XYZ file of C-alpha atoms in Angstrom:
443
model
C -27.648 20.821 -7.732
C -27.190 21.087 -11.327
C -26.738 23.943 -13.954
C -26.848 24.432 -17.598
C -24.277 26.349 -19.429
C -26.732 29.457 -19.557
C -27.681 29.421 -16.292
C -24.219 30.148 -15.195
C -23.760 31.188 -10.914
C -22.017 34.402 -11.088
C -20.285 33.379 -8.116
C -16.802 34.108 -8.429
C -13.967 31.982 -6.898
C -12.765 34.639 -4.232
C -15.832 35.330 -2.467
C -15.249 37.573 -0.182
C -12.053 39.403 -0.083
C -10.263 39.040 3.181
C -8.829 41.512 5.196
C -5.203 40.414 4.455
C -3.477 37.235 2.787
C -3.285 34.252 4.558
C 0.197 33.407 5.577
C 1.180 29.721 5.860
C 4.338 28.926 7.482
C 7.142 27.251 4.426
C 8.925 24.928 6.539
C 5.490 23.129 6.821
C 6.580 21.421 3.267
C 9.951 20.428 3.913
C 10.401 20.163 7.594
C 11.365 16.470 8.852
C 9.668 17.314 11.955
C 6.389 18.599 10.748
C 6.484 15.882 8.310
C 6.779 13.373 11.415
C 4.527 15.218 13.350
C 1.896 14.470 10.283
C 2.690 10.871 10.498
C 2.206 10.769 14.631
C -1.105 12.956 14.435
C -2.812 12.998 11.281
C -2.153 9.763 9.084
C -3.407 7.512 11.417
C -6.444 9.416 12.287
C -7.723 10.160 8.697
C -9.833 8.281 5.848
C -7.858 8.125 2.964
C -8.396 6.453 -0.554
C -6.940 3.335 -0.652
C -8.401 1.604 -4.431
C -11.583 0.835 -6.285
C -13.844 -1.997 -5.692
C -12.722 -3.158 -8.843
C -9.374 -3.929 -7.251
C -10.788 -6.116 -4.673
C -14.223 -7.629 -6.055
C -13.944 -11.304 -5.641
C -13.117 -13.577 -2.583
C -9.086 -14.257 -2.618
C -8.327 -10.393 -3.964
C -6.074 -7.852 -2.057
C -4.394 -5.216 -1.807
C -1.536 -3.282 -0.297
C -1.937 0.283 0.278
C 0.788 2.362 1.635
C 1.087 5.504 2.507
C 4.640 6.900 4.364
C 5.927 4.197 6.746
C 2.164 2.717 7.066
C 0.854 -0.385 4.942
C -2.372 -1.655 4.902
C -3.499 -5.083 3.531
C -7.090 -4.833 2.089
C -8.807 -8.332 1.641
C -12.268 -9.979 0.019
C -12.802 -12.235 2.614
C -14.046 -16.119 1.362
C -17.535 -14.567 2.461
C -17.040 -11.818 -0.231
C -16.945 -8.997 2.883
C -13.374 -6.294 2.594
C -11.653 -6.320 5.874
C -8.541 -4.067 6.397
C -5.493 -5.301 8.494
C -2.014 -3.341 9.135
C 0.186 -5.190 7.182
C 2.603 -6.763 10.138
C 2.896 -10.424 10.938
C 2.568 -10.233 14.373
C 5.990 -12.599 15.133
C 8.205 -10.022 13.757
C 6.584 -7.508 12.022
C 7.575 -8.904 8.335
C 5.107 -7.308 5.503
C 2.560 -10.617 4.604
C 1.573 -9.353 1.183
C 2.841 -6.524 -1.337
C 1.074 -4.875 -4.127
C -1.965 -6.164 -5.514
C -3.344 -9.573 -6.828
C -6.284 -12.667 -6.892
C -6.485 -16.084 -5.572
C -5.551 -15.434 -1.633
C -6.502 -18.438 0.011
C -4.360 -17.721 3.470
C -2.219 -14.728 4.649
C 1.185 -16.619 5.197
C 4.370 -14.892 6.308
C 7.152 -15.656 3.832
C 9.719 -15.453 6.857
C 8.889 -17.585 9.492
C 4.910 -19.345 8.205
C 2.956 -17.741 10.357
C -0.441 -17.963 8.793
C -4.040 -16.535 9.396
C -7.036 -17.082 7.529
C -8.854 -13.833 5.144
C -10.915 -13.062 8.428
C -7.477 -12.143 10.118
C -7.241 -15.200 12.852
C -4.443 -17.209 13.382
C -4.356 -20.632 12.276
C -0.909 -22.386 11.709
C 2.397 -21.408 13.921
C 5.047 -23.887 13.056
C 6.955 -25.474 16.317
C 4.480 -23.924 18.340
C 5.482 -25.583 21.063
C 8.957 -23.418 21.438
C 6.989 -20.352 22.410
C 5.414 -22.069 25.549
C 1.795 -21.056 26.342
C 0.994 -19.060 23.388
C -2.736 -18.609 22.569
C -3.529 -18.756 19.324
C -6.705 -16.083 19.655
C -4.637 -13.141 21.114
C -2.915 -12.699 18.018
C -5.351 -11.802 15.208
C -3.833 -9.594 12.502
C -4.668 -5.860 14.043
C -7.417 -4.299 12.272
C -7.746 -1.124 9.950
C -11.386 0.297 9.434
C -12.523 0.122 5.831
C -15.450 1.233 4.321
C -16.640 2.060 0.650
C -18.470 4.864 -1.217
C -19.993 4.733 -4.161
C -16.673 2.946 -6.405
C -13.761 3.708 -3.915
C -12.696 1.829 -0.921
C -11.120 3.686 2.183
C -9.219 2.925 5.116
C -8.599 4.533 8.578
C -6.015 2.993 11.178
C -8.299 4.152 13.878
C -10.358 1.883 14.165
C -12.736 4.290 16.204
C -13.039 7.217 13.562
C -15.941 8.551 12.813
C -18.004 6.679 10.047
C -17.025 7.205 6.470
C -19.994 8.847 4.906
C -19.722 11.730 7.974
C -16.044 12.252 7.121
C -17.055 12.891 3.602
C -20.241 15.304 5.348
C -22.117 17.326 2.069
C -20.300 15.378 -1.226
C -22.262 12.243 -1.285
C -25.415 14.102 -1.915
C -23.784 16.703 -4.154
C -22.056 14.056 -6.484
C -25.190 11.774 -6.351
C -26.628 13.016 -9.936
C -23.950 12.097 -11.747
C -24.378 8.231 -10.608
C -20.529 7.194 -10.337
C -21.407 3.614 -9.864
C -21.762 3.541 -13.418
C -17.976 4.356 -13.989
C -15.102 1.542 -14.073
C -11.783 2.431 -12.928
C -9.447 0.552 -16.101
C -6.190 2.299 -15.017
C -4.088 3.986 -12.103
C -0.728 5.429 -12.194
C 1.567 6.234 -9.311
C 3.938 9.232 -10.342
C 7.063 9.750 -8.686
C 7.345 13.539 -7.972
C 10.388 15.860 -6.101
C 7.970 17.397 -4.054
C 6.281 17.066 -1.251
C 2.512 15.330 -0.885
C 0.876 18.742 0.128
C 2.788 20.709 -3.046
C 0.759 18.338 -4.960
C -2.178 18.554 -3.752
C -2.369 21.994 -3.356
C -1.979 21.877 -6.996
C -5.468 20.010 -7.457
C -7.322 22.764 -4.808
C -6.951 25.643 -6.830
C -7.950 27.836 -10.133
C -5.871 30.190 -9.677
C -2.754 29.439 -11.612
C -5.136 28.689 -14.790
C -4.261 32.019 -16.834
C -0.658 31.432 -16.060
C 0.416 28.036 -16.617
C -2.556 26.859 -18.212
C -2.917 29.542 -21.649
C -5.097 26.719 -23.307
C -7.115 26.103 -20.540
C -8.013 29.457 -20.413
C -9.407 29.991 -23.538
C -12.383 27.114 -22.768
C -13.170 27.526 -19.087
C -14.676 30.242 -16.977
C -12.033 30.284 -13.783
C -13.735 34.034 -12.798
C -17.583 32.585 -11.912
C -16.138 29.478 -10.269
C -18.174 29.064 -6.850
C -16.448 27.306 -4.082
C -17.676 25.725 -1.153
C -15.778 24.656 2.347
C -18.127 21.831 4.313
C -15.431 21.097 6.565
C -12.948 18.119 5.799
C -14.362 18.516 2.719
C -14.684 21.206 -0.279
C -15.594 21.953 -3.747
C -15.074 24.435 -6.744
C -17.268 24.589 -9.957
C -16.015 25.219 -13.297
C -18.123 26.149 -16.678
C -16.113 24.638 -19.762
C -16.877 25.528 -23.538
C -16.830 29.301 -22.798
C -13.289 31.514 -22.645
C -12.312 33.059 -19.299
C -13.744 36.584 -18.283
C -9.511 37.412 -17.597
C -9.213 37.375 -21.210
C -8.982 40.955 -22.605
C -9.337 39.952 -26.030
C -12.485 38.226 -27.709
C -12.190 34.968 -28.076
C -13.960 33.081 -30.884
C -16.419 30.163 -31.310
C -13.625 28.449 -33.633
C -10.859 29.308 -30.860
C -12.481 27.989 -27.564
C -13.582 24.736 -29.954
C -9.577 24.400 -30.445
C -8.946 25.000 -27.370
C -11.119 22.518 -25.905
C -10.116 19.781 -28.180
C -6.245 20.673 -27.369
C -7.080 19.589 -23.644
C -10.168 17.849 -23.873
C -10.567 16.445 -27.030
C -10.787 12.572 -25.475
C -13.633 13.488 -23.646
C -15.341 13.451 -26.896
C -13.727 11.229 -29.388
C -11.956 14.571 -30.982
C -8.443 14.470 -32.466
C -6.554 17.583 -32.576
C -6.777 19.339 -35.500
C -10.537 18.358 -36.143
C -12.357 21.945 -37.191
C -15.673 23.283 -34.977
C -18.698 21.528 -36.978
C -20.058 24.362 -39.256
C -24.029 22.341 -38.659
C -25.095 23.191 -35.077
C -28.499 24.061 -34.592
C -29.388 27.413 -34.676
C -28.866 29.280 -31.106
C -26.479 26.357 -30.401
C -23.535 27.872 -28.086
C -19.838 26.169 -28.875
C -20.346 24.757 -25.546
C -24.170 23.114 -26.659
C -21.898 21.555 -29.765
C -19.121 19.923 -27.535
C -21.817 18.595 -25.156
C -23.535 16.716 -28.018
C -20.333 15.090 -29.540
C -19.984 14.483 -26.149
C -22.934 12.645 -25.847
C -22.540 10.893 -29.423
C -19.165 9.670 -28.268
C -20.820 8.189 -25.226
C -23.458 6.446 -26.950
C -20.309 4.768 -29.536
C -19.034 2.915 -26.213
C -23.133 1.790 -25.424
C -23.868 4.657 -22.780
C -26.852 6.754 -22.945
C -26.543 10.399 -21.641
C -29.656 11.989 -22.960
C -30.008 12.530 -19.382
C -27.647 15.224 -19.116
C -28.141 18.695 -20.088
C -25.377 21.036 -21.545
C -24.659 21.938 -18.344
C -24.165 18.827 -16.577
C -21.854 17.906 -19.264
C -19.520 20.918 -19.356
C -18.993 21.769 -15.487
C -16.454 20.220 -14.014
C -17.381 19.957 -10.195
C -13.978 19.539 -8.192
C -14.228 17.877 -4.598
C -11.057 17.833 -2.122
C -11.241 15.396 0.847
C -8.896 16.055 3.099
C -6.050 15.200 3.370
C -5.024 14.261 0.008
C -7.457 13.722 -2.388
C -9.345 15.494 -5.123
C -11.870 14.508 -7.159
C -12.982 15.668 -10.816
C -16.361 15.210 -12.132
C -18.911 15.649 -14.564
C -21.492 13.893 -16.776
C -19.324 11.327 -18.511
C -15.602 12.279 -16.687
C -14.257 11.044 -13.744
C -10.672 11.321 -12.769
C -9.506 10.757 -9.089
C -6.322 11.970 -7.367
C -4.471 11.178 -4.204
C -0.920 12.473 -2.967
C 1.325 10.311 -0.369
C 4.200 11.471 1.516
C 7.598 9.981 -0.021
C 10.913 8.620 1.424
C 11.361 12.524 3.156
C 9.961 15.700 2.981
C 10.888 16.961 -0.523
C 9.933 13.619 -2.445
C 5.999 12.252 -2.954
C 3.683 10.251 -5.194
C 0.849 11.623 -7.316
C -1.747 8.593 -7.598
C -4.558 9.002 -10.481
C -7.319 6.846 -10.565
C -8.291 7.338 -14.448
C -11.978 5.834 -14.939
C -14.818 5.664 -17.556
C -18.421 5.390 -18.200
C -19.701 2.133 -18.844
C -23.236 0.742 -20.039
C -24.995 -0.819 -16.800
C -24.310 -4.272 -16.852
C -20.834 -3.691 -18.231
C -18.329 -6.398 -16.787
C -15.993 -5.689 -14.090
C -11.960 -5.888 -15.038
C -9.111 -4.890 -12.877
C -7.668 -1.773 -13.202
C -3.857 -2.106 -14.521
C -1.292 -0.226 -12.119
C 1.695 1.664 -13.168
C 4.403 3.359 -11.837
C 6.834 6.223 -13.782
C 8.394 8.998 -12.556
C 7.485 12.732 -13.143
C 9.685 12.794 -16.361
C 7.702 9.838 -17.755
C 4.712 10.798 -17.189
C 2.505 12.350 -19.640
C -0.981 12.181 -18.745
C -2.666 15.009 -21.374
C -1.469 18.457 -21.984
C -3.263 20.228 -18.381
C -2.082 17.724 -15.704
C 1.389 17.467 -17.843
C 1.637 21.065 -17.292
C 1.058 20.652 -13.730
C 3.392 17.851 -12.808
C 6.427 20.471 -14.916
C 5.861 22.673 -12.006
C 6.242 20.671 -8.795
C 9.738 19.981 -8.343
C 10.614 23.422 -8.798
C 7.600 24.749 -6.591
C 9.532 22.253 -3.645
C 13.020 24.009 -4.573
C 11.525 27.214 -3.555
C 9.805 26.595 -0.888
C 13.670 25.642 0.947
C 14.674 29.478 -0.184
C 15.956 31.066 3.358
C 14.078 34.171 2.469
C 11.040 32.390 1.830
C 9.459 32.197 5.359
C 5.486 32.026 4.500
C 3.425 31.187 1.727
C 0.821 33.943 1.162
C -2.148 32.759 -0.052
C -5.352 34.695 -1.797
C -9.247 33.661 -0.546
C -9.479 32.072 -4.216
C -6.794 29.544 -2.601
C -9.618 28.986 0.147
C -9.498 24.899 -0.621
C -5.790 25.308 0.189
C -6.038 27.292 2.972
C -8.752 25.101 4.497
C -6.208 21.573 3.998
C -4.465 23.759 6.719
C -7.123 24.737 8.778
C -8.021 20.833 9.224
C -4.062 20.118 9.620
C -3.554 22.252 12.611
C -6.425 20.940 14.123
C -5.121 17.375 13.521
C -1.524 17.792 14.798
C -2.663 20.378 17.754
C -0.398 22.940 16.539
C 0.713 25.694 19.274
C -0.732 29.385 18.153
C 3.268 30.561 17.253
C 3.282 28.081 14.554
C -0.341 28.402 13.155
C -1.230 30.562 10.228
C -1.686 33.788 10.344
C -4.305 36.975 8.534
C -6.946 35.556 6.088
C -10.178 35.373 7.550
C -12.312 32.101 8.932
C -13.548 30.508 6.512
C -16.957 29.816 6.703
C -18.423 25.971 7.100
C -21.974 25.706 5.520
């Protein structure tokens, strides 16, 4: 479903008030055993986001995704088909590849030789003859499901979990007007963070700290009328951009939420800061008509056509979380994905961003370049700047002795729900389950 810019839901992002605030216990962020408890239970039972097809397009490509103690080798088989393995030579364990690269003819252990072919059997074991009868077929490398939607490639160490497209139940549909196959992924960087992977992504599952740490932001986006939806392992929020939020007491003008869009959106459109609202819109044009139309004159500069898409499917930004760990943001010419990993321990993590663009059909595939910087390197635009400041001292905080719960608001549903589908997935005892809030309700 689509909307245009005057055809606003008035949906606002609470919903229904609950009885009470949801409590969520604090320890869950910085507790070594909860933290192992989510690598026993839950890591090895979920999809996650691994890369793009771009990463791993032609025969020979791979790439290592790892995610707390796991690692998972993702290959383009000779026959151009992606199989997954766990990333263990299966003499003694030794990682057979690391990062990401082209031109795999064989997966060859670097310790001992041990070598399988891109299908995962083993072919070569030097002085075989030492380990007496040892059969050559009972040792494939072990298996990782993998599947793809749309652009992104996913893996699941269960190799019995339910298929991808169910996991992701209602967003497949929802997304499907905005045709993401026609966006290239050209960069991702991996951001070091003092904080722990659900800090982060909690970060990326809620509108509620807009008017707060996010004054620029707030004077171009509606956070009030921001419907949100809970499917189940999945969920969504919508946000109207080019008009100021309802919070704001004082009027806001066309010039102002133009400036304010540019400040944190201006590369959306080809805008540099500083450029003045264009005094020849049509008449009846709303600022948000005007930013939609450079937008679409910027598009059509790189060779992409979106005369397709209205105002409204230009300016609202539709905001999926798949659980565990990833969110992703979405309109008619943006696409920006984000994932959060668990670190060396509880209070450290990585912040992945998959940054992509629009690209005329036919467009050639290149591989995305991969970065890494910490949090005080990174500086990727004013808004998600402003949210990495927060983090590490969000994960001091949370360690406070007299900080026993978080308590959470029904417009932190998409938060509240990453818990829901948490307890179910480590089979948490009732003591050390949330507490107030009210269910939320699966559509």
């Amino acid at each position: 479903m689509t909307h245009t810019a005057q055809e606003v839901r008035r949906e606002d992002a609470i919903g229904t008030p609950p009885a009470r605030p949801t409590l969520v216990p604090a320890d869950r962020y910085y507790s070594p055993a909860f933290a192992a408890l989510e690598i026993e239970r839950m890591w090895p039972k979920v999809w996650q986001l691994a890369c793009t097809t771009d990463h791993v397009a032609e025969p020979g490509d791979y790439f290592e995704y790892r995610c707390g103690p796991y690692s998972v080798l993702i290959v383009c088989g000779e026959d151009g088909v992606l199989r997954a393995f766990q990333n263990a030579c299966r003499h003694r364990g030794n990682s057979l590849c690391s990062g990401a690269g082209s031109g795999l003819r064989e997966l060859r252990c670097g310790y001992h030789g041990w070598t399988w072919d891109l299908g995962g059997s083993l072919r070569r074991v030097p002085n075989r003859k030492g380990f007496g009868a040892l059969h050559m077929s009972e040792l494939p490398l072990v298996p990782v499901a993998v599947d793809t939607w749309e652009r992104l490639v996913f893996v699941n160490l269960d190799v019995d979990a339910i298929p991808l497209l169910d996991y992701l139940e209602a967003m497949p549909a929802d997304v499907k007007w905005c045709r993401l196959a026609d966006f290239r992924c050209y960069a991702t960087m991996t951001i070091e963070v003092d904080a722990n992977w659900k800090t982060i992504a909690d970060g990326y599952s809620e509108t509620y700290h807009i008017q707060t740490l996010h004054p620029e932001l707030h004077r171009c986006m509606d956070d009030v009328y921001a419907p949100q939806t809970i499917w189940g392992h999945t969920g969504k929020s919508e946000q109207l951009y080019g008009v100021p939020s309802p919070h704001l007491k004082q009027s806001v003008s066309d010039d102002e939420v133009w400036d304010a869009y540019v400040c944190t959106q201006g590369a959306l459109m080809g805008v540099e800061e500083g450029t003045p609202l264009p005094d020849d819109r049509e008449p009846g044009a709303t600022v948000a008509d005007v930013i939609a139309a450079r937008t679409r004159a910027f598009a059509a500069s790189r060779g992409v056509d979106l005369q397709w898409a209205d105002t409204g499917q230009i300016m609202r930004l539709h905001q999926y979380n798949v659980f565990p760990n990833m969110t992703l943001l979405m309109n008619a010419d943006h696409l920006t994905v984000m994932t959060s990993h668990p670190g060396a321990d509880p209070d450290r993590g990585e912040l992945v961003m998959l940054l992509w663009t629009r690209m005329a059909p036919g467009a050639p595939r290149t591989k995305p370049v991969d970065v890494r910087m910490n949090a005080d390197e990174a500086h990727p635009g004013l808004v998600l700047t402003q949210d990495i400041s927060v983090l590490a001292g969000l994960q001091r905080g949370l360690h406070q002795p007299g900080l026993k719960h978080l308590t959470l608001s029904n417009e932190e549903r998409r938060v509240i729900n990453m818990h829901r589908n948490l307890e179910r997935y480590l089979d948490l005892p009732e003591p050390e389950r949330m507490t107030g809030g009210e269910p939320v309700e699966r559509q």
